[in-house]
Tab-separated table of C-alpha atoms in Angstrom:
chain	number	residue	atom	x	y	z
A	985	UNK	CA	106.309	121.989	115.866
A	986	UNK	CA	108.810	120.423	118.274
A	987	UNK	CA	108.100	117.902	120.986
A	988	UNK	CA	108.027	120.457	123.795
A	989	UNK	CA	105.161	122.325	122.146
A	990	UNK	CA	103.374	119.060	121.473
A	991	UNK	CA	103.644	118.117	125.145
A	992	UNK	CA	102.156	121.497	126.065
A	993	UNK	CA	99.307	120.905	123.641
A	994	UNK	CA	98.647	117.456	125.087
A	995	UNK	CA	98.438	118.934	128.580
A	996	UNK	CA	95.880	121.495	127.358
A	997	UNK	CA	93.767	118.780	125.751
A	998	UNK	CA	93.840	116.516	128.828
A	999	UNK	CA	92.785	119.532	130.881
A	1000	UNK	CA	89.788	120.046	128.576
A	1001	UNK	CA	88.816	116.398	129.008
A	1002	UNK	CA	89.190	116.149	132.771
A	1003	UNK	CA	88.352	119.638	133.965
A	1004	UNK	CA	85.992	120.932	131.289
A	1005	UNK	CA	84.432	117.487	130.748
A	1006	UNK	CA	84.834	117.450	126.976
A	1007	UNK	CA	84.805	114.090	125.190
A	1008	UNK	CA	88.355	113.414	124.076
A	1009	UNK	CA	87.489	113.468	120.364
A	1010	UNK	CA	85.874	116.888	120.723
A	1011	UNK	CA	88.817	118.232	122.728
A	1012	UNK	CA	91.307	117.006	120.115
A	1013	UNK	CA	89.223	118.472	117.292
A	1014	UNK	CA	88.818	121.854	118.965
A	1015	UNK	CA	92.504	122.119	119.802
A	1016	UNK	CA	93.425	121.248	116.225
A	1017	UNK	CA	91.103	123.920	114.826
A	1018	UNK	CA	92.629	126.547	117.107
A	1019	UNK	CA	96.220	125.477	116.352
A	1020	UNK	CA	96.303	124.629	112.649
A	1021	UNK	CA	100.031	125.332	112.523
A	1022	UNK	CA	100.590	122.037	114.377
A	1023	UNK	CA	100.147	120.012	111.190
A	1024	UNK	CA	98.605	116.572	110.870
A	1025	UNK	CA	101.729	114.802	112.123
A	1026	UNK	CA	101.891	116.948	115.232
A	1027	UNK	CA	98.209	116.463	115.960
A	1028	UNK	CA	98.546	112.688	115.590
A	1029	UNK	CA	101.530	112.719	117.979
A	1030	UNK	CA	99.540	114.679	120.557
A	1031	UNK	CA	96.472	112.515	120.089
A	1032	UNK	CA	98.514	109.416	120.892
A	1033	UNK	CA	99.969	111.059	123.995
A	1034	UNK	CA	96.581	112.293	125.206
A	1035	UNK	CA	95.010	108.856	124.785
A	1036	UNK	CA	97.879	107.171	126.625
A	1037	UNK	CA	97.710	109.737	129.437
A	1038	UNK	CA	94.047	108.821	129.901
A	1039	UNK	CA	94.664	105.083	129.532
A	1040	UNK	CA	97.338	105.134	132.248
A	1041	UNK	CA	95.816	107.726	134.549
A	1042	UNK	CA	95.606	105.447	137.590
A	1043	UNK	CA	99.264	104.397	137.625
A	1044	UNK	CA	100.587	107.829	136.612
A	1045	UNK	CA	98.825	109.640	139.436
A	1046	UNK	CA	100.360	107.210	141.934
A	1047	UNK	CA	103.817	107.571	140.429
A	1048	UNK	CA	103.685	111.347	140.015
A	1049	UNK	CA	101.833	112.005	143.273
A	1050	UNK	CA	99.333	114.213	141.448
A	1051	UNK	CA	96.205	113.821	139.357
A	1052	UNK	CA	96.756	116.846	137.136
A	1053	UNK	CA	96.866	117.034	133.344
A	1054	UNK	CA	100.580	117.827	133.530
A	1055	UNK	CA	101.293	114.934	135.864
A	1056	UNK	CA	99.331	112.492	133.728
A	1057	UNK	CA	101.081	113.538	130.508
A	1058	UNK	CA	104.515	113.291	132.138
A	1059	UNK	CA	103.583	109.886	133.525
A	1060	UNK	CA	102.479	108.693	130.089
A	1061	UNK	CA	105.728	109.861	128.509
A	1062	UNK	CA	107.653	107.869	131.105
A	1063	UNK	CA	105.500	104.752	131.681
A	1064	UNK	CA	103.831	104.465	128.292
A	1065	UNK	CA	106.449	105.859	125.928
A	1066	UNK	CA	109.546	104.769	127.835
A	1067	UNK	CA	111.206	108.190	128.115
A	1068	UNK	CA	113.573	108.759	131.018
A	1069	UNK	CA	113.342	111.849	133.205
A	1070	UNK	CA	116.450	113.174	131.419
A	1071	UNK	CA	114.892	112.653	127.991
A	1072	UNK	CA	111.682	114.413	129.030
A	1073	UNK	CA	113.674	117.304	130.533
A	1074	UNK	CA	115.566	117.705	127.253
A	1075	UNK	CA	112.330	117.986	125.280
A	1076	UNK	CA	111.064	120.679	127.607
A	1077	UNK	CA	114.341	122.607	127.538
A	1078	UNK	CA	114.784	122.990	123.778
A	1079	UNK	CA	111.424	124.554	122.925
A	1080	UNK	CA	110.114	128.002	123.911
A	1081	UNK	CA	106.546	126.660	123.528
A	1082	UNK	CA	107.141	123.822	125.978
A	1083	UNK	CA	105.691	123.686	129.498
A	1084	UNK	CA	107.893	124.789	132.405
A	1085	UNK	CA	110.926	122.698	133.284
A	1086	UNK	CA	110.549	119.640	135.472
A	1087	UNK	CA	110.445	120.406	139.165
A	1088	UNK	CA	112.621	118.613	141.678
A	1089	UNK	CA	109.583	116.650	142.841
A	1090	UNK	CA	108.759	115.611	139.265
A	1091	UNK	CA	112.334	114.566	138.570
A	1092	UNK	CA	112.351	112.496	141.741
A	1093	UNK	CA	109.017	110.872	140.868
A	1094	UNK	CA	110.160	109.977	137.356
A	1095	UNK	CA	113.489	108.619	138.585
A	1096	UNK	CA	111.989	106.635	141.465
A	1097	UNK	CA	112.137	102.853	141.157
A	1098	UNK	CA	108.887	101.115	140.342
A	1099	UNK	CA	106.815	100.754	143.473
A	1100	UNK	CA	104.161	98.208	144.329
A	1101	UNK	CA	100.923	99.678	143.038
A	1102	UNK	CA	97.452	99.074	144.461
A	1103	UNK	CA	95.309	96.808	142.307
A	1104	UNK	CA	93.239	99.631	140.797
A	1105	UNK	CA	96.436	101.367	139.656
A	1106	UNK	CA	97.865	98.126	138.250
A	1107	UNK	CA	94.637	97.607	136.312
A	1108	UNK	CA	94.382	101.278	135.286
A	1109	UNK	CA	90.791	101.525	136.529
A	1110	UNK	CA	88.828	103.791	138.881
A	1111	UNK	CA	89.119	102.658	142.518
A	1112	UNK	CA	85.403	101.970	142.865
A	1113	UNK	CA	85.491	99.351	140.090
A	1114	UNK	CA	88.131	97.186	141.767
A	1115	UNK	CA	85.564	94.788	143.349
A	1116	UNK	CA	83.886	94.275	139.973
A	1117	UNK	CA	87.196	93.433	138.312
A	1118	UNK	CA	88.181	91.011	141.054
A	1119	UNK	CA	84.794	89.337	140.794
A	1120	UNK	CA	85.035	89.099	137.003
A	1121	UNK	CA	88.670	88.058	136.650
A	1122	UNK	CA	89.992	86.977	140.046
A	1123	UNK	CA	93.768	86.846	140.085
A	1124	UNK	CA	93.882	88.082	136.487
A	1125	UNK	CA	92.173	91.388	137.314
A	1126	UNK	CA	95.332	93.490	137.011
A	1127	UNK	CA	96.390	91.886	133.719
A	1128	UNK	CA	92.893	92.224	132.246
A	1129	UNK	CA	92.686	95.882	133.200
A	1130	UNK	CA	96.155	96.633	131.879
A	1131	UNK	CA	95.267	95.015	128.548
A	1132	UNK	CA	92.327	97.435	128.435
A	1133	UNK	CA	94.883	100.261	128.557
A	1134	UNK	CA	96.684	99.263	125.354
A	1135	UNK	CA	96.174	100.735	121.903
A	1136	UNK	CA	93.611	98.860	119.823
A	1137	UNK	CA	94.194	97.646	116.255
A	1138	UNK	CA	91.839	98.459	113.400
A	1139	UNK	CA	89.670	95.546	112.305
A	1140	UNK	CA	87.626	95.091	109.142
A	1141	UNK	CA	84.753	92.741	108.401
A	1142	UNK	CA	84.747	91.426	104.844
A	1143	UNK	CA	81.325	91.978	103.313
A	1144	UNK	CA	80.618	88.595	101.728
A	1145	UNK	CA	77.607	90.045	99.946
A	1146	UNK	CA	80.070	91.732	97.584
A	1147	UNK	CA	83.374	89.872	97.708
A	1148	UNK	CA	85.386	87.104	99.392
A	1149	UNK	CA	88.079	87.364	102.096
A	1150	UNK	CA	91.060	86.756	99.821
A	1151	UNK	CA	89.990	89.346	97.260
A	1152	UNK	CA	89.200	91.862	99.997
A	1153	UNK	CA	92.535	91.257	101.709
A	1154	UNK	CA	94.429	91.848	98.474
A	1155	UNK	CA	92.597	95.130	97.966
A	1156	UNK	CA	93.245	96.250	101.551
A	1157	UNK	CA	96.922	95.246	101.522
A	1158	UNK	CA	97.406	97.304	98.354
A	1159	UNK	CA	96.771	100.369	100.513
A	1160	UNK	CA	97.620	99.164	104.027
A	1161	UNK	CA	100.508	96.718	103.725
A	1162	UNK	CA	100.350	95.325	107.284
A	1163	UNK	CA	96.761	94.079	106.950
A	1164	UNK	CA	96.255	90.337	107.342
A	1165	UNK	CA	93.390	87.894	107.648
A	1166	UNK	CA	92.338	87.291	111.244
A	1167	UNK	CA	93.396	84.109	113.010
A	1168	UNK	CA	89.993	83.987	114.735
A	1169	UNK	CA	87.356	84.742	112.096
A	1170	UNK	CA	87.482	83.656	108.461
A	1171	UNK	CA	86.068	86.887	107.034
A	1172	UNK	CA	87.910	89.396	109.206
A	1173	UNK	CA	91.008	91.474	108.472
A	1174	UNK	CA	93.246	93.010	111.122
A	1175	UNK	CA	95.455	96.054	110.710
A	1176	UNK	CA	97.919	96.006	113.625
A	1177	UNK	CA	98.184	98.944	115.991
A	1178	UNK	CA	100.803	101.497	115.020
A	1179	UNK	CA	103.225	103.578	117.054
A	1180	UNK	CA	101.141	105.849	119.319
A	1181	UNK	CA	102.972	108.839	117.872
A	1182	UNK	CA	101.678	108.079	114.362
A	1183	UNK	CA	98.356	108.409	112.607
A	1184	UNK	CA	95.874	105.556	112.795
A	1185	UNK	CA	95.489	103.559	109.561
A	1186	UNK	CA	92.925	105.341	107.338
A	1187	UNK	CA	90.792	102.224	106.873
A	1188	UNK	CA	87.606	104.088	105.992
A	1189	UNK	CA	89.379	106.031	103.235
A	1190	UNK	CA	90.611	103.103	101.130
A	1191	UNK	CA	88.807	102.099	97.900
A	1192	UNK	CA	87.750	98.711	99.305
A	1193	UNK	CA	85.776	100.503	102.002
A	1194	UNK	CA	84.137	102.866	99.538
A	1195	UNK	CA	83.102	99.897	97.373
A	1196	UNK	CA	81.423	98.235	100.337
A	1197	UNK	CA	83.851	95.311	100.355
A	1198	UNK	CA	84.847	95.901	103.972
A	1199	UNK	CA	83.316	97.510	107.036
A	1200	UNK	CA	85.252	98.806	110.051
A	1201	UNK	CA	84.229	96.548	112.950
A	1202	UNK	CA	86.178	95.170	115.894
A	1203	UNK	CA	86.692	91.417	115.621
A	1204	UNK	CA	85.024	90.974	119.011
A	1205	UNK	CA	81.909	92.620	117.624
A	1206	UNK	CA	82.099	90.335	114.583
A	1207	UNK	CA	82.344	87.278	116.832
A	1208	UNK	CA	79.332	88.492	118.807
A	1209	UNK	CA	77.267	88.704	115.613
A	1210	UNK	CA	78.094	85.063	114.851
A	1211	UNK	CA	76.101	84.068	117.952
A	1212	UNK	CA	72.951	84.533	115.851
A	1213	UNK	CA	73.929	81.216	114.279
A	1214	UNK	CA	72.794	79.883	110.914
A	1215	UNK	CA	70.112	82.405	109.951
A	1216	UNK	CA	69.743	82.168	106.158
A	1217	UNK	CA	66.069	82.577	105.286
A	1218	UNK	CA	65.196	83.453	108.876
A	1219	UNK	CA	63.357	86.315	110.545
A	1220	UNK	CA	65.801	88.335	112.632
A	1221	UNK	CA	65.258	91.342	114.876
A	1222	UNK	CA	68.241	93.550	115.674
A	1223	UNK	CA	66.868	95.168	118.811
A	1224	UNK	CA	68.848	98.304	119.766
A	1225	UNK	CA	70.344	98.432	116.264
A	1226	UNK	CA	71.992	101.841	116.642
A	1227	UNK	CA	74.124	102.834	113.671
A	1228	UNK	CA	73.752	99.370	112.162
A	1229	UNK	CA	77.102	97.614	112.606
A	1230	UNK	CA	75.527	94.374	113.822
A	1231	UNK	CA	72.648	94.790	111.334
A	1232	UNK	CA	75.120	94.719	108.448
A	1233	UNK	CA	76.858	91.665	109.875
A	1234	UNK	CA	73.523	89.863	110.334
A	1235	UNK	CA	72.471	90.709	106.768
A	1236	UNK	CA	75.714	89.204	105.464
A	1237	UNK	CA	75.245	86.111	107.657
A	1238	UNK	CA	71.786	85.642	106.172
A	1239	UNK	CA	73.171	86.052	102.624
A	1240	UNK	CA	70.539	88.729	101.914
A	1241	UNK	CA	67.786	86.155	102.465
A	1242	UNK	CA	64.892	86.185	104.914
A	1243	UNK	CA	64.389	89.462	106.736
A	1244	UNK	CA	66.462	91.451	109.197
A	1245	UNK	CA	64.455	94.009	111.146
A	1246	UNK	CA	66.509	96.859	112.603
A	1247	UNK	CA	65.011	98.954	115.396
A	1248	UNK	CA	66.322	101.284	118.058
A	1249	UNK	CA	64.521	103.114	120.842
A	1250	UNK	CA	66.480	106.275	119.912
A	1251	UNK	CA	65.579	106.883	116.264
A	1252	UNK	CA	68.395	109.425	115.920
A	1253	UNK	CA	70.953	106.619	116.249
A	1254	UNK	CA	69.516	105.013	113.112
A	1255	UNK	CA	70.440	107.922	110.846
A	1256	UNK	CA	73.800	106.404	109.932
A	1257	UNK	CA	72.316	103.076	108.898
A	1258	UNK	CA	70.942	104.112	105.506
A	1259	UNK	CA	74.190	104.946	103.651
A	1260	UNK	CA	75.855	101.911	105.247
A	1261	UNK	CA	73.140	99.572	103.963
A	1262	UNK	CA	73.389	101.042	100.474
A	1263	UNK	CA	77.179	100.820	100.333
A	1264	UNK	CA	77.107	97.209	101.540
A	1265	UNK	CA	74.537	96.086	98.964
A	1266	UNK	CA	72.093	94.915	101.641
A	1267	UNK	CA	68.586	94.141	100.385
A	1268	UNK	CA	66.907	92.253	103.225
A	1269	UNK	CA	66.873	94.839	106.026
A	1270	UNK	CA	63.752	96.636	107.109
A	1271	UNK	CA	64.443	99.625	109.339
A	1272	UNK	CA	61.806	100.439	111.959
A	1273	UNK	CA	61.690	103.792	113.689
A	1274	UNK	CA	59.185	105.292	116.058
A	1275	UNK	CA	57.801	103.984	119.334
A	1276	UNK	CA	58.419	100.306	119.953
A	1277	UNK	CA	54.800	99.391	120.638
A	1278	UNK	CA	53.811	100.886	117.299
A	1279	UNK	CA	56.797	99.736	115.245
A	1280	UNK	CA	57.260	96.149	116.429
A	1281	UNK	CA	53.890	94.845	117.626
A	1282	UNK	CA	53.436	92.732	114.495
A	1283	UNK	CA	56.723	90.919	115.191
A	1284	UNK	CA	55.718	89.488	118.587
A	1285	UNK	CA	56.361	85.728	118.923
A	1286	UNK	CA	57.568	85.524	115.292
A	1287	UNK	CA	61.339	86.059	115.272
A	1288	UNK	CA	63.758	83.180	114.793
A	1289	UNK	CA	66.478	85.275	116.422
A	1290	UNK	CA	66.255	88.431	118.490
A	1291	UNK	CA	69.695	90.028	118.782
A	1292	UNK	CA	70.128	92.530	121.615
A	1293	UNK	CA	73.164	94.799	121.438
A	1294	UNK	CA	72.237	96.216	124.821
A	1295	UNK	CA	72.928	99.724	126.104
A	1296	UNK	CA	75.874	99.457	128.481
A	1297	UNK	CA	78.775	101.308	130.062
A	1298	UNK	CA	81.022	100.551	127.076
A	1299	UNK	CA	83.744	99.332	129.442
A	1300	UNK	CA	84.796	96.821	126.784
A	1301	UNK	CA	85.852	99.688	124.502
A	1302	UNK	CA	88.121	101.509	126.952
A	1303	UNK	CA	91.125	100.943	124.666
A	1304	UNK	CA	89.463	103.194	122.105
A	1305	UNK	CA	87.621	105.550	124.471
A	1306	UNK	CA	89.774	105.854	127.604
A	1307	UNK	CA	88.088	109.084	128.703
A	1308	UNK	CA	84.830	107.194	129.244
A	1309	UNK	CA	86.559	105.072	131.888
A	1310	UNK	CA	86.976	108.094	134.127
A	1311	UNK	CA	83.543	109.570	133.435
A	1312	UNK	CA	81.781	106.389	134.510
A	1313	UNK	CA	80.136	106.707	137.930
A	1314	UNK	CA	78.270	104.164	140.109
A	1315	UNK	CA	74.933	105.839	139.449
A	1316	UNK	CA	75.476	105.586	135.675
A	1317	UNK	CA	76.167	101.870	136.034
A	1318	UNK	CA	72.926	101.468	137.970
A	1319	UNK	CA	70.999	103.245	135.203
A	1320	UNK	CA	72.470	100.906	132.612
A	1321	UNK	CA	71.552	97.875	134.704
A	1322	UNK	CA	67.941	99.045	134.872
A	1323	UNK	CA	67.897	99.609	131.108
A	1324	UNK	CA	69.366	96.172	130.417
A	1325	UNK	CA	66.784	94.487	132.629
A	1326	UNK	CA	63.997	96.256	130.757
A	1327	UNK	CA	65.498	95.591	127.330
A	1328	UNK	CA	65.794	91.864	127.988
A	1329	UNK	CA	62.197	91.635	129.167
A	1330	UNK	CA	60.809	93.619	126.244
A	1331	UNK	CA	62.936	92.071	123.497
A	1332	UNK	CA	62.159	88.514	124.594
A	1333	UNK	CA	58.522	89.032	123.573
A	1334	UNK	CA	59.504	88.873	119.903
A	1335	UNK	CA	61.198	85.461	120.049
A	1336	UNK	CA	59.082	82.680	118.550
A	1337	UNK	CA	58.739	79.372	120.421
A	1338	UNK	CA	61.950	77.508	119.685
A	1339	UNK	CA	63.692	80.733	118.684
A	1340	UNK	CA	66.921	82.221	119.985
A	1341	UNK	CA	67.592	85.307	122.124
A	1342	UNK	CA	71.142	86.685	121.930
A	1343	UNK	CA	72.172	89.126	124.672
A	1344	UNK	CA	75.343	91.107	123.936
A	1345	UNK	CA	77.093	93.968	125.708
A	1346	UNK	CA	80.382	95.710	124.977
A	1347	UNK	CA	81.106	95.486	128.699
A	1348	UNK	CA	83.405	93.517	130.986
A	1349	UNK	CA	81.491	94.220	134.193
A	1350	UNK	CA	79.603	91.245	135.678
A	1351	UNK	CA	76.804	93.513	136.892
A	1352	UNK	CA	75.867	94.163	133.249
A	1353	UNK	CA	76.567	90.690	131.989
A	1354	UNK	CA	76.229	87.494	133.998
A	1355	UNK	CA	74.000	89.182	136.585
A	1356	UNK	CA	71.558	90.385	133.962
A	1357	UNK	CA	71.421	86.997	132.243
A	1358	UNK	CA	70.834	85.271	135.578
A	1359	UNK	CA	68.054	87.646	136.551
A	1360	UNK	CA	66.336	87.249	133.190
A	1361	UNK	CA	66.522	83.449	133.179
A	1362	UNK	CA	65.073	83.386	136.680
A	1363	UNK	CA	62.177	85.611	135.611
A	1364	UNK	CA	61.546	83.855	132.269
A	1365	UNK	CA	61.304	80.086	132.869
A	1366	UNK	CA	60.430	79.430	129.219
A	1367	UNK	CA	63.997	80.434	128.252
A	1368	UNK	CA	67.116	78.385	128.883
A	1369	UNK	CA	70.755	79.150	128.231
A	1370	UNK	CA	72.665	77.288	125.555
A	1371	UNK	CA	76.345	77.430	124.491
A	1372	UNK	CA	77.140	80.604	122.594
A	1373	UNK	CA	80.099	78.870	120.964
A	1374	UNK	CA	77.773	76.259	119.470
A	1375	UNK	CA	75.691	78.922	117.756
A	1376	UNK	CA	78.843	80.536	116.370
A	1377	UNK	CA	80.145	77.266	114.994
A	1378	UNK	CA	76.954	76.842	112.978
A	1379	UNK	CA	78.125	79.688	110.755
A	1380	UNK	CA	81.417	78.013	109.829
A	1381	UNK	CA	83.181	81.347	110.184
A	1382	UNK	CA	85.204	80.696	113.331
A	1383	UNK	CA	88.655	79.362	112.457
A	1384	UNK	CA	90.150	76.447	114.368
A	1385	UNK	CA	92.185	78.893	116.429
A	1386	UNK	CA	89.094	81.020	116.904
A	1387	UNK	CA	87.200	78.045	118.283
A	1388	UNK	CA	89.991	77.419	120.801
A	1389	UNK	CA	90.433	81.023	121.952
A	1390	UNK	CA	86.746	81.911	122.032
A	1391	UNK	CA	85.831	78.610	123.663
A	1392	UNK	CA	88.296	79.327	126.469
A	1393	UNK	CA	86.213	82.409	127.338
A	1394	UNK	CA	83.129	80.399	128.304
A	1395	UNK	CA	81.680	80.866	131.785
A	1396	UNK	CA	78.346	80.565	133.549
A	1397	UNK	CA	75.439	79.788	131.194
A	1398	UNK	CA	78.077	78.848	128.578
A	1399	UNK	CA	78.193	82.554	127.823
A	1400	UNK	CA	81.391	84.132	126.525
A	1401	UNK	CA	83.402	87.044	127.903
A	1402	UNK	CA	85.851	88.299	125.294
A	1403	UNK	CA	88.583	90.708	126.398
A	1404	UNK	CA	91.771	92.208	124.961
A	1405	UNK	CA	93.844	89.938	127.207
A	1406	UNK	CA	91.994	86.772	126.175
A	1407	UNK	CA	91.185	87.272	122.508
A	1408	UNK	CA	92.920	90.479	121.460
A	1409	UNK	CA	89.520	92.069	120.845
A	1410	UNK	CA	87.387	94.641	122.576
A	1411	UNK	CA	85.474	93.359	125.591
A	1412	UNK	CA	82.171	91.673	124.670
A	1413	UNK	CA	79.764	89.540	126.666
A	1414	UNK	CA	77.651	87.098	124.639
A	1415	UNK	CA	74.873	84.985	126.116
A	1416	UNK	CA	72.535	82.834	124.002
A	1417	UNK	CA	69.147	81.731	125.317
A	1418	UNK	CA	66.566	79.486	123.660
A	1419	UNK	CA	62.813	79.827	124.099
A	1420	UNK	CA	61.052	76.542	124.720
A	1421	UNK	CA	58.876	75.117	121.975
A	1422	UNK	CA	55.862	75.366	124.216
A	1423	UNK	CA	56.720	78.910	125.347
């Protein structure tokens, strides 16, 4: 399959995402099933182009003067992949399966000198989110948004219940030669991002993963888990546990001691947790399903740490899920805000006097982060904010460089806002609050 046919396939897939409202993973899968002749290399090439077309939608539609699947793919080839108008035209001309030749208007758009873009286009975000970005990042809004439009690396968390970082790294490097220990977290491994035309590193197919030595987890998510602090022998509640990524990290932090309770309001999300716990050798996790008032009543006022991985827009993961950026609407943000307010109120009931409440989102929007923490602290006078970095340092797992980079992300309430531009991770907000001893 030549490049012209691949470009045509990418246009079809982007059309399915934008006009038939398919999640990008489903659209890629369905196209691949219907076009098996493309081969794995061709499908990886198209996947990279589709993802970049979605990542750079805002700037491409300004440059190309159109918000069509074709225009976005052509814009990604030019802006993201560095192909000139002539090079793109050549790829369309030498393949009978390619889309139609470039029009005069398209040639002119691709050849035009770079113009001053509005802020939303510079940041590669929907127009309606521009005020949120300016509020969150000020003069860095464009750079922060653009960093959200890059390709993410693959990160691994070393499972210290089964091995140590050096042994795990050696096992990973044997299969993925570019893997290296993280400069931020002592038990994390990073596999750098590859060329967008190539396949992603098969991290979940290597023997070290199958043995439970490593778990795929963004380093930002690993840093967020460290905010639980020194929890060996403690009673921990992972509230909104989902598929269990943070649960596994908390179990490793506790060295399989004490008790980690994992619960989620949607029991279906917990289905993936069981094989993950078994593979990781976790023995101190109790999974709770069913209605909260029935499943967790006995835990009220007893938890040393309640960890909330709150439902959110997922704006911090736009590098990996760029289609979700364009599906997000103001009303969906408002629903998430209401859910976060309720989750904070309900989860706080399980914190013992003197215990710690950790509020985490994979979001970069202040409405979901600082605003929610402020509203909760105003409504719950027995809780006070404390430095998230201090809790992380208790674990001893932040490196010296990690302490510097993560510490530079501190804001109001000494909470942390990680971003790709600041820490090279997904976007995570981490706020730690302590319940008073007399609470």
